[in-house]
Tab-separated table of C-alpha atoms in Angstrom:
chain	number	residue	atom	x	y	z
A	7	GLY	CA	-20.369	-0.880	-3.123
A	8	ALA	CA	-18.627	-2.927	-0.483
A	9	GLY	CA	-15.132	-1.533	-0.939
A	10	VAL	CA	-13.190	1.284	0.679
A	11	SER	CA	-14.180	4.656	-0.691
A	12	GLN	CA	-12.323	7.939	-0.538
A	13	SER	CA	-13.325	11.488	-1.307
A	14	PRO	CA	-12.554	13.657	-3.022
A	15	ARG	CA	-10.721	11.686	-5.684
A	16	TYR	CA	-8.801	14.779	-6.735
A	17	LYS	CA	-8.008	17.913	-4.768
A	18	VAL	CA	-6.117	20.982	-5.873
A	19	ALA	CA	-5.102	23.379	-3.136
A	20	LYS	CA	-3.156	26.582	-3.048
A	21	ARG	CA	-0.133	26.587	-0.809
A	22	GLY	CA	-1.176	27.478	2.699
A	23	GLN	CA	-4.726	26.144	2.433
A	24	ASP	CA	-6.112	23.485	4.739
A	25	VAL	CA	-7.509	20.284	3.222
A	26	ALA	CA	-9.573	17.392	4.574
A	27	LEU	CA	-9.543	13.958	2.990
A	28	ARG	CA	-12.219	11.424	3.816
A	29	CYS	CA	-12.089	7.646	4.011
A	30	ASP	CA	-15.077	5.310	4.315
A	31	PRO	CA	-13.740	1.875	5.257
A	32	ILE	CA	-15.491	-1.403	4.695
A	33	SER	CA	-18.292	-1.713	7.223
A	34	GLY	CA	-17.234	-3.560	10.342
A	35	HIS	CA	-13.516	-3.285	9.705
A	36	VAL	CA	-11.661	-2.593	12.926
A	37	SER	CA	-8.351	-1.428	11.476
A	38	LEU	CA	-7.818	1.642	9.315
A	39	PHE	CA	-4.553	2.790	7.792
A	40	TRP	CA	-3.493	5.934	5.929
A	41	TYR	CA	-0.606	5.855	3.469
A	42	GLN	CA	1.051	8.560	1.375
A	43	GLN	CA	2.290	7.757	-2.115
A	44	ALA	CA	4.586	10.197	-3.864
A	45	LEU	CA	4.860	10.104	-7.624
A	46	GLY	CA	6.812	7.084	-8.793
A	47	GLN	CA	7.203	5.669	-5.293
A	48	GLY	CA	5.560	3.005	-3.195
A	49	PRO	CA	3.071	3.964	-0.494
A	50	GLU	CA	4.464	4.992	2.873
A	51	PHE	CA	2.654	4.486	6.158
A	52	LEU	CA	1.228	7.529	7.876
A	53	THR	CA	-1.028	6.422	10.715
A	54	TYR	CA	-3.147	3.570	12.083
A	55	PHE	CA	-6.482	3.369	13.899
A	56	GLN	CA	-7.960	0.476	15.790
A	57	ASN	CA	-11.609	1.438	16.022
A	58	GLU	CA	-11.512	5.044	17.227
A	59	ALA	CA	-8.089	4.810	18.855
A	60	GLN	CA	-5.096	6.156	16.968
A	61	LEU	CA	-2.437	3.642	17.954
A	62	ASP	CA	0.369	4.705	15.655
A	63	LYS	CA	1.014	8.079	14.076
A	64	SER	CA	4.723	7.638	13.609
A	65	GLY	CA	4.532	8.188	9.858
A	66	LEU	CA	2.885	11.604	9.911
A	67	PRO	CA	5.464	13.953	8.334
A	68	SER	CA	4.798	16.963	10.522
A	69	ASP	CA	2.391	18.429	13.023
A	70	ARG	CA	0.477	19.898	10.080
A	71	PHE	CA	-0.952	16.422	9.519
A	72	PHE	CA	-3.813	15.284	11.720
A	73	ALA	CA	-6.079	12.262	11.452
A	74	GLU	CA	-9.182	11.226	13.326
A	75	ARG	CA	-11.752	8.457	13.412
A	76	PRO	CA	-14.141	9.629	16.114
A	77	GLU	CA	-16.776	6.899	15.851
A	78	GLY	CA	-14.550	4.095	14.730
A	79	SER	CA	-15.757	4.078	11.139
A	80	VAL	CA	-15.192	7.074	8.818
A	81	SER	CA	-11.772	8.686	9.057
A	82	THR	CA	-10.540	12.104	8.032
A	83	LEU	CA	-6.966	13.083	7.272
A	84	LYS	CA	-6.457	16.819	7.622
A	85	ILE	CA	-3.472	18.723	6.355
A	86	GLN	CA	-3.050	22.286	7.562
A	87	ARG	CA	-1.160	25.006	5.721
A	88	THR	CA	-0.422	22.728	2.775
A	89	GLN	CA	2.998	22.829	1.164
A	90	GLN	CA	4.059	21.729	-2.302
A	91	GLU	CA	5.850	18.700	-0.862
A	92	ASP	CA	2.465	17.475	0.413
A	93	SER	CA	1.453	16.746	-3.195
A	94	ALA	CA	0.873	13.008	-3.364
A	95	VAL	CA	-1.805	10.340	-3.495
A	96	TYR	CA	-3.253	9.608	-0.070
A	97	LEU	CA	-4.435	6.029	0.290
A	98	CYS	CA	-6.714	4.631	2.926
A	99	ALA	CA	-6.918	0.936	3.756
A	100	SER	CA	-9.021	-1.085	6.154
A	101	SER	CA	-8.816	-4.596	7.495
A	102	LEU	CA	-11.291	-6.712	9.391
A	103	ARG	CA	-9.268	-7.333	12.500
A	104	THR	CA	-5.953	-6.515	14.029
A	105	GLY	CA	-2.690	-8.311	14.425
A	106	HIS	CA	-1.968	-11.818	13.441
A	107	ILE	CA	-4.361	-14.696	13.073
A	108	ALA	CA	-2.693	-18.075	13.505
A	109	GLY	CA	0.341	-16.951	11.555
A	110	GLY	CA	-1.739	-15.503	8.766
A	111	HIS	CA	-2.484	-11.895	8.090
A	112	ASN	CA	-5.302	-9.472	7.986
A	113	GLU	CA	-5.582	-8.421	4.368
A	114	GLN	CA	-5.693	-4.684	3.885
A	115	PHE	CA	-8.255	-3.442	1.363
A	116	PHE	CA	-7.257	-0.180	-0.256
A	117	GLY	CA	-9.394	2.667	-1.515
A	118	PRO	CA	-8.722	4.410	-4.846
A	119	GLY	CA	-6.895	7.252	-3.143
A	120	THR	CA	-7.117	11.029	-3.185
A	121	ARG	CA	-4.658	12.781	-5.463
A	122	LEU	CA	-3.654	16.040	-3.786
A	123	THR	CA	-1.899	18.702	-5.806
A	124	VAL	CA	-0.612	21.762	-3.987
A	125	LEU	CA	0.167	24.720	-6.207
B	6	SER	CA	11.164	5.061	4.244
B	7	GLN	CA	10.862	2.265	1.725
B	8	GLN	CA	11.632	-1.251	2.844
B	9	GLY	CA	13.729	-2.070	-0.149
B	10	GLU	CA	14.214	-2.013	-3.838
B	11	GLU	CA	12.375	-3.600	-6.711
B	12	ASP	CA	14.034	-4.577	-9.898
B	13	PRO	CA	13.578	-3.696	-12.674
B	14	GLN	CA	11.997	-0.281	-12.199
B	15	ALA	CA	10.225	-0.710	-15.517
B	16	LEU	CA	9.567	-3.678	-17.768
B	17	SER	CA	8.090	-3.738	-21.253
B	18	ILE	CA	7.033	-7.037	-22.849
B	19	GLN	CA	4.705	-8.466	-25.479
B	20	GLU	CA	1.486	-10.302	-24.722
B	21	GLY	CA	2.124	-13.976	-24.101
B	22	GLU	CA	5.593	-13.434	-22.665
B	23	ASN	CA	6.476	-13.986	-19.038
B	24	ALA	CA	7.301	-11.113	-16.719
B	25	THR	CA	9.626	-11.451	-13.753
B	26	MET	CA	10.155	-8.797	-11.137
B	27	ASN	CA	12.293	-8.934	-8.040
B	28	CYS	CA	12.082	-7.430	-4.599
B	29	SER	CA	14.689	-7.093	-1.888
B	30	TYR	CA	13.892	-6.183	1.702
B	31	LYS	CA	15.912	-5.253	4.743
B	32	THR	CA	14.504	-6.705	7.945
B	33	SER	CA	13.252	-10.060	9.177
B	34	ILE	CA	9.705	-10.799	8.095
B	35	ASN	CA	6.927	-13.269	8.770
B	36	ASN	CA	5.360	-12.810	5.372
B	37	LEU	CA	5.777	-10.908	2.119
B	38	GLN	CA	2.926	-9.666	-0.033
B	39	TRP	CA	2.615	-8.527	-3.629
B	40	TYR	CA	0.194	-5.838	-4.760
B	41	ARG	CA	-0.878	-4.489	-8.134
B	42	GLN	CA	-1.822	-0.891	-8.788
B	43	ASN	CA	-3.626	0.119	-11.957
B	44	SER	CA	-3.939	3.697	-13.061
B	45	GLY	CA	-6.938	5.198	-11.328
B	46	ARG	CA	-7.488	2.257	-9.020
B	47	GLY	CA	-6.270	1.410	-5.568
B	48	LEU	CA	-3.821	-1.252	-4.611
B	49	VAL	CA	-5.076	-4.792	-5.033
B	50	HIS	CA	-3.653	-7.650	-3.004
B	51	LEU	CA	-2.326	-10.421	-5.262
B	52	ILE	CA	-0.611	-13.030	-3.155
B	53	LEU	CA	1.035	-13.595	0.209
B	54	ILE	CA	3.935	-15.904	0.938
B	55	ARG	CA	4.880	-16.809	4.493
B	56	SER	CA	8.447	-16.840	5.718
B	57	ASN	CA	8.459	-20.649	5.974
B	58	GLU	CA	7.385	-21.031	2.357
B	59	ARG	CA	9.742	-20.969	-0.607
B	60	GLU	CA	7.304	-20.894	-3.497
B	61	LYS	CA	3.627	-20.227	-3.997
B	62	HIS	CA	1.313	-20.257	-7.018
B	63	SER	CA	-1.942	-18.492	-7.741
B	64	GLY	CA	-3.288	-18.769	-11.258
B	65	ARG	CA	-0.701	-17.234	-13.577
B	66	LEU	CA	1.304	-15.891	-10.644
B	67	ARG	CA	4.300	-17.592	-9.087
B	68	VAL	CA	6.067	-16.100	-6.098
B	69	THR	CA	9.344	-17.240	-4.582
B	70	LEU	CA	10.925	-16.197	-1.313
B	71	ASP	CA	14.541	-16.554	-0.229
B	72	THR	CA	14.821	-15.385	3.365
B	73	SER	CA	18.579	-15.970	3.426
B	74	LYS	CA	18.985	-13.412	0.660
B	75	LYS	CA	16.057	-11.282	1.816
B	76	SER	CA	14.579	-11.367	-1.653
B	77	SER	CA	11.421	-12.378	-3.472
B	78	SER	CA	10.377	-12.670	-7.071
B	79	LEU	CA	7.021	-12.442	-8.818
B	80	LEU	CA	6.542	-14.244	-12.123
B	81	ILE	CA	3.532	-13.552	-14.298
B	82	THR	CA	3.183	-16.177	-17.004
B	83	ALA	CA	1.484	-15.714	-20.376
B	84	SER	CA	1.041	-12.002	-19.772
B	85	ARG	CA	-1.943	-10.043	-21.049
B	86	ALA	CA	-2.422	-6.380	-21.843
B	87	ALA	CA	-4.628	-6.193	-18.755
B	88	ASP	CA	-1.589	-7.037	-16.613
B	89	THR	CA	-0.200	-3.577	-17.371
B	90	ALA	CA	0.193	-1.980	-13.942
B	91	SER	CA	2.681	-1.195	-11.210
B	92	TYR	CA	3.600	-4.069	-8.933
B	93	PHE	CA	4.761	-3.622	-5.364
B	94	CYS	CA	6.100	-5.970	-2.773
B	95	ALA	CA	5.198	-5.205	0.820
B	96	THR	CA	6.270	-6.546	4.168
B	97	PRO	CA	4.500	-6.087	7.484
B	98	SER	CA	6.244	-4.025	10.101
B	99	GLY	CA	5.595	-4.169	13.805
B	100	MET	CA	5.358	-7.892	14.428
B	101	ASN	CA	4.939	-7.354	18.163
B	102	THR	CA	2.584	-4.411	18.116
B	103	GLY	CA	-0.634	-6.258	17.392
B	104	PHE	CA	-1.155	-4.721	13.978
B	105	GLN	CA	0.687	-4.860	10.705
B	106	LYS	CA	1.477	-1.677	8.876
B	107	LEU	CA	2.859	-2.425	5.450
B	108	VAL	CA	6.236	-1.261	4.199
B	109	PHE	CA	6.283	-1.139	0.409
B	110	GLY	CA	9.040	-1.403	-2.128
B	111	THR	CA	9.605	1.121	-4.865
B	112	GLY	CA	7.604	-0.805	-7.447
B	113	THR	CA	8.025	-2.202	-10.948
B	114	ARG	CA	6.033	-0.606	-13.773
B	115	LEU	CA	4.994	-3.336	-16.195
B	116	LEU	CA	3.800	-2.555	-19.717
B	117	VAL	CA	2.339	-5.411	-21.734
B	118	SER	CA	1.837	-4.576	-25.401
B	119	PRO	CA	-0.693	-6.407	-27.583
């Protein structure tokens, strides 16, 4: 398919385990975003990549969270020593370009998310 | 943190009725976007309204924006069971950074019964 894909769709981890969440953006999309969505809440920004460069990681909750996009396409969000408060849906989004285009916007296309449950 | 609040938090209507949900935001914006999220699916972009626009239509959707009140509304006319979903407003943050991370509201959960 041509959309954003994420894997796994569901992940159950024991507290203290490390997890890795994968995002395959739409081919050719320059921008990639990660969001965290707690139950009953709206998504909250975690981090942003422009190609392989991580330009904004201001939303990462702690230094246990790490994201990379080494070749400017697939991205991985890694959470070390998971805690129960990390339980959430992790959404990935990509957009074709960056910034503003003549006052318009670059639509973000979202993947289905990975639901992480930490026991 | 969330940009603002959406009202109501939950809405239950019958098919054929109209559904109205409201969004308030905190900071100056250059556009406001509405998204839908179905169970098991990702967020889907519905409509964008620019800060110099007051009203916009797309099919059965009507969006208004009042920048003086920092509020927006989404109206879904002649609702269908398939409209059952959570609806979020979102505003771009970082107007001068060259990219637009989205700041979402808390969402309205809409249930449309046959």
